[in-house]
Amino acid sequence: MFRSSFIKNAQHEFFKPLLLAVGKELNTTATWHKLALSVGVSLASMIDVASDVYTISYYHRIGKHATANLMTAFVLLCIFLQMMLVVAIHHKNRRRMVLELLGTITFTKPAFNKFRVLTNASIDGHEVSE
Amino acid sequence: MSLKLAIKKTLTHFHFTFCSAQIMPPVNEMMMFKLCEVFSESIPMAVIQLKNVLEVGGDVDWIVVGAFLVSIMFVAEAVSYMTYMKDISEESRSTGKIFYGFMPLSGHRMHVVKISLLCMSFSCCTAKSLEIVVLLQVGGPFLAAQVLGADLGIYLIYKFARNDFRYWIPLPRGTSLIASFALRVMVKIVTDFTGFLHARHPFEMGGFYWFINMIMTQVGVFGALMVKQEFGWREGEGEVVVLPEEERVLKDEDYLKLAVLNFALWLISMAGLYIASEKKFNHTFYSLVTGKQFCRKLFETDQAMTIMEIFNCHRR
C-alpha cells in the first residue's frame, strides 16, 4: 500500500492534486442525487408536522382539548423560533431574509439548508448574528 | 510586513482568548434550524404523545402511536445527521482539527458509528420522555418542572463556576448574556433528550459534562420509577382522567421493562460509538476543556487555514 502510493507520488506528481481536484468537484457539484436528498429532508419535516396536526385533531375529537392546545402551541412556537433565527442570521440582507422566511413557513427551508451543506455553498458574508 | 503580521497575530490571540465569536456557515445554520425544531416541537410532542400512549385504554389509534414513533425517529435522525455533517464537513476538519474527526470516513466502522448515534439518540429521547411522563404521573407538572429546573440549575452553575457561561456566537451589545442563557438552556434540554454528541464540544457543554449528563438521563428514569413505586399515581384533576390499571394497554410493571430495554440499547450504542470512532478523538467524550481554553488551543495549532479563519471570520 505504502510502496504503491510512494511510487505514484514519485513518478506521477499530478496524481495527488488530481485526486484533490476531483474530490473538491464531487463535494461542491449540485447533482440530482443531492437535490433528491434535500427534498427528502423537507418531506420528512412535512410528514412530521402532518402527523402532529393529525394527533392534535385526534385529541380535539376525544375531548382532550388542553392536550391538543398545548401541542398546537408547541408547533407555533417552533415556527416562531425558526423565523426569529432566520431574522437573526440574515438581517443584513433583506431580500435573502424574506426568501428564507418564506421557506420557513412553507417547511421548505430544511431542503435549502441541506442542499447548501451538501454542495458546500460559500458564505456571502451577511450571515452574521452580530 | 512580518512585524505587522506579528502584531495582528498577537491581537487576534488576545481576542481569541478573551472573546469568542464567529460567522455562521451553512452547516451551523442548518444545525441551529434543526435544533430549534427539535427543541420546541419534536421533544415536547414526544413527551405529550408518550404520556398519552402509556395511558391509553382499550381502543388504540395506531396513527397516534405512529406519530409518536415518527417524532422520536425524527429527533434521532436530525440529531445524528447534524453530528455527522458537522464532524465530516470540510470547514470543520480544516479549521477544527483538534476536535472534529471522530467519525471514520469509510468502512464498517463508519456504519457502526452512524447506527450507534441513531440508537443513542433514540434511547436518550425515550429515557428522558419516560422520566418526565412518570414524574407527571406521580406529582404533576410541578414535580416535573422542579426536577428539570434543578438539573438545569446545576448545569448553569457549573458553567458559571468554570467562567464558561457566555456563548460563542457574536451578538449585538446588551443581548449577549440573555442570548447565552437562552442558548445554554436550549442546548442542555436538547442534549438531555437526544444525547446530542456535538454538545460535547467545549463551546457547548464540554465532554465531561456531556458524559455525566448522559449517565444522569439514564439514571433519572430508574429514579423516577422508584419514586412512582413509593408514592403511586397522583389524583386526577380537571381534564386528567386516569384509567384503572386493568383497562390500560401498558401496565405499571411494563414501564420497568421498557426502561431496562432502553438502558441496554443505550449501553450497546455507547460501546459501539467508543469502539468504532477514531481513537485519537476518544478524549473529547470526557474532556474538561472550556470554550476559552479550546480557542487558545485552536489558535496555537498554528495552521494556516485556522489562522485565516480567525482573520476572516472573527470580527471583534
Coordinates of C-alpha atoms in Angstrom, one line a residue:
Chain A
M1 CA 0.0 0.0 0.0
F2 CA 2.7 2.4 1.2
R3 CA 5.0 1.3 -1.6
S4 CA 2.4 1.8 -4.3
S5 CA 1.4 5.2 -3.1
F6 CA 5.1 6.2 -2.9
I7 CA 5.7 5.1 -6.4
K8 CA 2.7 7.0 -7.6
N9 CA 3.8 10.2 -5.8
A10 CA 7.3 9.9 -7.0
Q11 CA 6.6 9.1 -10.6
H12 CA 3.3 11.0 -11.2
E13 CA 3.3 14.3 -9.4
F14 CA 0.0 15.2 -10.9
F15 CA -1.7 12.3 -9.1
K16 CA -2.4 13.8 -5.7
P17 CA -3.5 17.3 -7.0
L18 CA -5.8 15.5 -9.5
L19 CA -7.5 13.5 -6.8
L20 CA -7.9 16.6 -4.6
A21 CA -9.4 18.5 -7.5
V22 CA -11.8 15.6 -8.3
G23 CA -12.8 15.3 -4.6
K24 CA -13.5 19.0 -4.3
E25 CA -15.5 18.9 -7.5
L26 CA -17.6 16.0 -6.1
N27 CA -18.1 17.9 -2.9
T28 CA -19.3 21.1 -4.5
T29 CA -21.2 19.9 -7.6
A30 CA -25.0 20.2 -7.5
T31 CA -26.4 16.8 -8.6
W32 CA -29.9 15.3 -8.9
H33 CA -29.0 12.9 -6.1
K34 CA -28.2 15.8 -3.7
L35 CA -31.4 17.5 -4.8
A36 CA -33.4 14.4 -4.1
L37 CA -31.8 14.1 -0.6
S38 CA -32.6 17.7 0.1
V39 CA -36.3 17.3 -1.0
G40 CA -36.5 14.1 1.1
V41 CA -35.5 16.1 4.2
S42 CA -38.1 18.7 3.5
L43 CA -40.7 15.9 3.0
A44 CA -39.7 14.3 6.3
S45 CA -40.2 17.6 8.1
M46 CA -43.7 18.0 6.4
I47 CA -44.7 14.4 7.4
D48 CA -43.6 15.2 11.0
V49 CA -45.8 18.3 11.0
A50 CA -48.7 16.4 9.3
S51 CA -48.6 13.7 11.9
D52 CA -48.6 16.3 14.7
V53 CA -51.6 18.0 13.0
Y54 CA -53.4 14.6 12.9
T55 CA -52.6 14.0 16.6
I56 CA -53.9 17.5 17.5
S57 CA -57.2 16.9 15.7
Y58 CA -57.4 13.4 17.3
Y59 CA -57.1 14.9 20.8
H60 CA -59.7 17.5 20.0
R61 CA -62.0 14.7 18.8
I62 CA -61.7 12.7 22.0
G63 CA -62.2 15.8 24.1
K64 CA -58.7 16.3 25.4
H65 CA -58.7 20.0 24.4
A66 CA -55.9 21.1 26.8
T67 CA -53.5 18.5 25.4
A68 CA -54.4 19.5 21.8
N69 CA -54.0 23.2 22.6
L70 CA -50.6 22.6 24.2
M71 CA -49.4 20.7 21.1
T72 CA -50.7 23.5 18.9
A73 CA -48.8 26.0 21.0
F74 CA -45.5 24.0 20.6
V75 CA -45.9 23.8 16.8
L76 CA -46.5 27.6 16.6
L77 CA -43.6 28.2 19.0
C78 CA -41.3 26.1 16.7
I79 CA -42.3 28.2 13.6
F80 CA -41.8 31.4 15.6
L81 CA -38.3 30.5 16.9
Q82 CA -37.2 29.4 13.4
M83 CA -38.4 32.7 12.0
M84 CA -36.5 34.6 14.7
L85 CA -33.4 32.6 13.9
V86 CA -33.7 33.4 10.2
V87 CA -34.0 37.1 11.0
A88 CA -31.0 36.9 13.4
I89 CA -28.8 35.3 10.8
H90 CA -29.9 37.1 7.6
H91 CA -30.9 40.5 8.8
K92 CA -28.1 42.1 6.8
N93 CA -29.6 41.0 3.5
R94 CA -33.3 41.9 3.5
R95 CA -34.2 40.1 0.2
R96 CA -32.5 36.9 1.3
M97 CA -34.2 37.2 4.7
V98 CA -37.7 37.4 3.1
L99 CA -36.9 34.4 0.9
E100 CA -35.7 32.4 3.9
L101 CA -38.8 33.4 6.0
L102 CA -41.0 32.2 3.1
G103 CA -39.1 28.9 3.1
T104 CA -39.6 28.6 6.9
I105 CA -43.4 29.0 6.8
T106 CA -43.7 26.6 3.8
F107 CA -41.5 24.0 5.5
T108 CA -39.1 24.0 2.5
K109 CA -36.2 25.6 4.3
P110 CA -34.8 22.3 5.5
A111 CA -34.3 21.3 1.9
F112 CA -32.4 24.6 1.1
N113 CA -30.3 24.1 4.2
K114 CA -29.4 20.6 3.3
F115 CA -28.7 21.4 -0.3
R116 CA -26.3 24.2 0.7
V117 CA -24.5 21.8 3.1
L118 CA -24.2 19.0 0.5
T119 CA -22.9 21.4 -2.1
N120 CA -20.5 23.2 0.3
A121 CA -22.1 26.6 -0.6
S122 CA -19.9 29.5 0.1
I123 CA -20.8 32.2 2.6
D124 CA -21.9 35.5 1.2
G125 CA -20.7 37.4 4.3
H126 CA -24.0 38.7 5.6
E127 CA -24.7 35.5 7.6
V128 CA -23.6 37.1 10.9
S129 CA -25.6 37.4 14.0
E130 CA -23.7 40.5 15.1
Chain B
M1 CA 5.4 43.3 6.9
S2 CA 6.3 40.5 9.3
L3 CA 6.0 42.9 12.2
K4 CA 2.5 43.9 11.1
L5 CA 1.7 40.2 10.9
A6 CA 3.1 39.5 14.3
I7 CA 1.0 42.4 15.8
K8 CA -2.1 41.2 14.1
K9 CA -1.4 37.6 15.3
T10 CA -0.9 38.9 18.9
L11 CA -4.1 41.0 18.9
T12 CA -6.0 38.0 17.4
H13 CA -4.5 35.8 20.1
F14 CA -5.8 38.2 22.7
H15 CA -9.2 38.4 21.1
F16 CA -9.4 34.7 20.6
T17 CA -8.5 34.0 24.3
F18 CA -11.0 36.5 25.8
C19 CA -13.9 36.8 23.4
S20 CA -15.2 34.0 21.3
A21 CA -17.1 35.0 18.1
Q22 CA -17.8 33.5 14.6
I23 CA -19.7 33.8 11.3
M24 CA -22.5 31.4 10.6
P25 CA -21.5 28.8 7.9
P26 CA -24.3 26.7 6.2
V27 CA -23.6 23.7 8.4
N28 CA -24.1 25.8 11.6
E29 CA -27.2 27.4 10.2
M30 CA -28.7 24.0 9.4
M31 CA -27.8 22.8 12.9
M32 CA -29.4 25.8 14.6
F33 CA -32.5 25.5 12.5
K34 CA -32.9 21.8 13.3
L35 CA -32.1 22.4 17.0
C36 CA -35.0 24.9 17.1
E37 CA -37.3 22.3 15.6
V38 CA -36.1 19.5 17.9
F39 CA -36.2 21.8 21.0
S40 CA -39.6 23.5 20.5
E41 CA -41.6 20.9 18.6
S42 CA -40.2 17.3 18.4
I43 CA -39.3 16.9 22.1
P44 CA -42.5 18.4 23.7
M45 CA -44.5 16.3 21.2
A46 CA -42.6 13.2 22.1
V47 CA -43.3 13.7 25.8
I48 CA -47.0 14.5 25.3
Q49 CA -47.5 11.6 22.9
L50 CA -45.6 9.1 25.1
K51 CA -47.8 10.1 28.0
N52 CA -50.9 9.5 26.0
V53 CA -49.7 6.3 24.5
L54 CA -48.8 4.9 28.0
E55 CA -52.1 5.9 29.5
V56 CA -54.3 4.8 26.5
G57 CA -57.2 2.4 27.1
G58 CA -58.5 -0.5 25.1
D59 CA -59.1 1.2 21.6
V60 CA -55.7 2.3 20.4
D61 CA -55.4 4.7 17.5
W62 CA -52.4 3.3 15.7
I63 CA -51.8 6.5 13.8
V64 CA -51.3 8.3 17.1
V65 CA -48.8 5.6 18.1
G66 CA -47.1 6.0 14.7
A67 CA -47.0 9.8 15.1
F68 CA -45.2 9.3 18.4
L69 CA -42.6 7.0 16.8
V70 CA -42.2 9.5 13.9
S71 CA -41.4 12.2 16.4
I72 CA -38.8 10.1 18.2
M73 CA -37.3 8.9 14.9
F74 CA -37.2 12.5 13.6
V75 CA -35.3 13.6 16.8
A76 CA -32.8 10.7 16.5
E77 CA -32.3 11.2 12.7
A78 CA -32.0 15.0 13.0
V79 CA -29.5 14.9 15.8
S80 CA -27.3 12.1 14.5
Y81 CA -27.3 13.7 11.0
M82 CA -26.3 17.1 12.5
T83 CA -23.4 15.5 14.4
Y84 CA -22.3 13.5 11.3
M85 CA -22.4 16.5 9.0
K86 CA -20.7 18.8 11.4
D87 CA -17.9 16.3 12.0
I88 CA -17.2 15.5 8.4
S89 CA -17.6 19.0 6.9
E90 CA -14.6 20.4 5.1
E91 CA -14.8 23.6 7.2
S92 CA -14.8 21.7 10.5
R93 CA -12.0 19.3 9.6
S94 CA -9.8 22.0 8.1
T95 CA -10.2 24.6 10.9
G96 CA -11.1 22.5 13.9
K97 CA -8.7 19.5 13.7
I98 CA -8.3 19.2 17.4
F99 CA -12.0 18.4 17.9
Y100 CA -13.5 17.2 14.7
G101 CA -12.7 13.8 13.2
F102 CA -14.1 11.1 15.5
M103 CA -16.2 9.8 12.6
P104 CA -14.5 7.3 10.3
L105 CA -15.0 8.3 6.7
S106 CA -15.4 4.8 5.2
G107 CA -15.8 1.1 6.0
H108 CA -17.8 -0.8 8.7
R109 CA -16.7 1.5 11.5
M110 CA -18.4 4.4 9.8
H111 CA -21.7 2.5 9.7
V112 CA -21.3 1.3 13.3
V113 CA -20.8 4.9 14.4
K114 CA -23.8 6.1 12.4
I115 CA -26.1 3.4 13.8
S116 CA -24.8 3.9 17.3
L117 CA -25.6 7.6 17.0
L118 CA -29.1 6.9 15.9
C119 CA -29.7 4.3 18.7
M120 CA -28.2 6.6 21.3
S121 CA -30.4 9.5 20.4
F122 CA -33.4 7.2 20.2
S123 CA -32.6 5.8 23.6
C124 CA -32.0 9.2 25.2
C125 CA -35.2 10.6 23.9
T126 CA -37.2 7.6 25.1
A127 CA -35.5 7.6 28.5
K128 CA -36.0 11.3 29.2
S129 CA -39.5 11.3 27.9
L130 CA -40.3 8.3 30.1
E131 CA -38.8 10.0 33.1
I132 CA -40.9 13.2 32.6
V133 CA -44.0 11.2 32.0
V134 CA -43.5 9.1 35.2
L135 CA -42.9 12.4 37.1
L136 CA -46.0 13.9 35.6
Q137 CA -48.0 10.8 36.7
V138 CA -46.6 11.0 40.3
G139 CA -46.5 14.7 41.0
G140 CA -47.9 16.5 38.0
P141 CA -46.3 19.4 36.0
F142 CA -44.9 21.0 39.2
L143 CA -42.7 18.0 40.2
A144 CA -41.5 17.5 36.6
A145 CA -40.6 21.2 36.3
Q146 CA -38.8 21.1 39.7
V147 CA -36.7 18.1 38.6
L148 CA -35.9 19.6 35.2
G149 CA -35.2 23.0 36.8
A150 CA -32.8 21.6 39.4
D151 CA -30.9 19.7 36.6
L152 CA -30.7 22.8 34.5
G153 CA -29.6 24.9 37.5
I154 CA -26.7 22.6 38.3
Y155 CA -25.5 22.9 34.7
L156 CA -25.7 26.7 34.7
I157 CA -23.8 26.9 38.0
Y158 CA -21.2 24.6 36.6
K159 CA -20.8 26.8 33.5
F160 CA -20.6 30.0 35.7
A161 CA -18.1 28.4 38.1
R162 CA -15.8 27.5 35.2
N163 CA -16.1 31.0 33.6
D164 CA -17.6 29.4 30.5
F165 CA -21.1 30.7 30.5
R166 CA -21.0 33.3 27.7
Y167 CA -21.9 31.8 24.3
W168 CA -19.5 31.9 21.4
I169 CA -21.9 33.5 18.8
P170 CA -21.2 37.2 18.2
L171 CA -24.4 39.1 19.2
P172 CA -25.4 42.7 19.5
R173 CA -24.3 44.6 22.6
G174 CA -26.5 44.1 25.6
T175 CA -28.1 40.9 24.3
S176 CA -25.1 38.6 24.9
L177 CA -25.9 37.4 28.4
I178 CA -29.7 36.9 27.7
A179 CA -29.0 35.1 24.5
S180 CA -26.3 33.0 26.2
F181 CA -28.7 32.0 28.8
A182 CA -31.4 31.0 26.3
L183 CA -28.9 29.1 24.1
R184 CA -27.3 27.3 27.0
V185 CA -30.8 26.2 28.2
M186 CA -31.7 25.1 24.7
V187 CA -28.6 23.0 24.2
K188 CA -28.9 21.5 27.6
I189 CA -32.5 20.4 27.1
V190 CA -31.8 19.1 23.6
T191 CA -28.9 17.1 24.9
D192 CA -30.9 15.8 27.8
F193 CA -33.5 14.4 25.3
T194 CA -31.2 13.4 22.4
G195 CA -27.7 12.8 23.7
F196 CA -26.6 15.3 21.0
L197 CA -23.0 14.3 20.5
H198 CA -21.9 17.7 19.2
A199 CA -22.8 19.1 22.6
R200 CA -19.5 17.6 23.9
H201 CA -17.8 20.5 22.1
P202 CA -16.1 22.8 24.6
F203 CA -18.2 25.7 23.1
E204 CA -21.3 23.9 24.2
M205 CA -21.4 21.6 27.3
G206 CA -17.9 20.2 27.2
G207 CA -17.0 16.5 27.1
F208 CA -17.0 15.9 30.8
Y209 CA -20.5 17.4 31.5
W210 CA -21.9 15.8 28.3
F211 CA -20.8 12.3 29.6
I212 CA -22.2 13.0 33.1
N213 CA -25.4 14.2 31.6
M214 CA -25.8 11.0 29.6
I215 CA -25.5 8.9 32.7
M216 CA -27.9 11.2 34.6
T217 CA -30.5 10.8 31.8
Q218 CA -30.4 7.0 32.2
V219 CA -30.3 7.0 36.0
G220 CA -33.1 9.6 36.1
V221 CA -35.6 7.0 34.6
F222 CA -35.0 4.5 37.3
G223 CA -35.1 7.2 39.9
A224 CA -38.5 8.3 38.7
L225 CA -39.7 4.7 38.6
M226 CA -38.6 4.3 42.2
V227 CA -40.4 7.5 43.2
K228 CA -43.5 6.2 41.5
Q229 CA -43.3 2.9 43.3
E230 CA -43.1 4.8 46.6
F231 CA -45.8 7.4 46.0
G232 CA -48.0 5.9 43.3
W233 CA -50.3 7.9 40.9
R234 CA -51.5 11.4 41.8
E235 CA -55.2 12.1 42.0
G236 CA -56.8 13.1 38.7
E237 CA -57.9 16.8 38.5
G238 CA -59.6 18.8 35.7
E239 CA -59.0 17.0 32.4
V240 CA -56.7 14.5 34.0
V241 CA -58.5 11.2 33.8
V242 CA -56.5 8.2 34.9
L243 CA -57.8 4.9 33.7
P244 CA -57.7 1.9 36.1
E245 CA -54.6 -0.2 35.5
E246 CA -56.6 -3.2 34.2
E247 CA -58.1 -1.0 31.4
R248 CA -54.7 0.3 30.2
V249 CA -52.8 -1.4 27.4
L250 CA -49.4 -0.8 29.2
K251 CA -49.4 -1.8 32.9
D252 CA -47.2 -0.2 35.5
E253 CA -44.7 -3.1 35.6
D254 CA -44.2 -2.7 31.8
Y255 CA -42.5 0.7 32.5
L256 CA -39.6 -1.0 34.2
K257 CA -39.2 -3.5 31.3
L258 CA -39.2 -0.6 28.8
A259 CA -36.6 1.3 30.9
V260 CA -34.3 -1.8 31.1
L261 CA -34.6 -2.5 27.4
N262 CA -33.9 1.2 26.7
F263 CA -30.9 1.2 29.0
A264 CA -29.5 -1.9 27.2
L265 CA -29.8 -0.1 23.9
W266 CA -28.0 2.9 25.3
L267 CA -25.2 0.8 26.7
I268 CA -24.7 -1.0 23.4
S269 CA -24.8 2.2 21.4
M270 CA -22.3 3.9 23.7
A271 CA -19.9 0.9 23.4
G272 CA -20.3 0.9 19.6
L273 CA -19.6 4.6 19.5
Y274 CA -16.5 4.3 21.7
I275 CA -15.0 1.3 19.9
A276 CA -15.7 2.3 16.3
S277 CA -14.9 6.0 16.4
E278 CA -11.4 7.3 15.7
K279 CA -9.2 6.6 18.8
K280 CA -7.4 9.9 18.9
F281 CA -10.7 11.7 19.5
N282 CA -11.9 9.5 22.3
H283 CA -10.7 12.1 24.9
T284 CA -13.4 14.5 23.5
F285 CA -16.0 12.3 25.1
Y286 CA -14.8 13.2 28.7
S287 CA -12.6 16.3 28.2
L288 CA -12.6 19.1 30.8
V289 CA -11.5 21.8 28.4
T290 CA -13.6 25.0 28.4
G291 CA -14.5 27.2 25.4
K292 CA -11.7 29.7 26.0
Q293 CA -9.1 27.1 26.5
F294 CA -10.3 25.4 23.3
C295 CA -10.0 28.7 21.4
R296 CA -6.5 29.1 22.6
K297 CA -5.5 25.5 21.7
L298 CA -7.0 26.0 18.3
F299 CA -5.0 29.1 17.6
E300 CA -1.8 27.5 18.9
T301 CA -2.1 24.8 16.3
D302 CA -0.6 27.5 14.0
Q303 CA -2.2 26.1 10.9
A304 CA -2.6 28.5 8.0
M305 CA -6.3 27.6 7.4
T306 CA -7.2 28.2 11.1
I307 CA -5.4 31.5 11.2
M308 CA -7.1 32.6 8.0
E309 CA -10.4 31.6 9.5
I310 CA -9.7 33.8 12.5
F311 CA -8.6 36.7 10.3
N312 CA -11.7 36.4 8.1
C313 CA -14.4 35.4 10.5
H314 CA -13.7 36.7 13.9
R315 CA -14.7 40.3 14.0
R316 CA -14.3 41.6 17.5

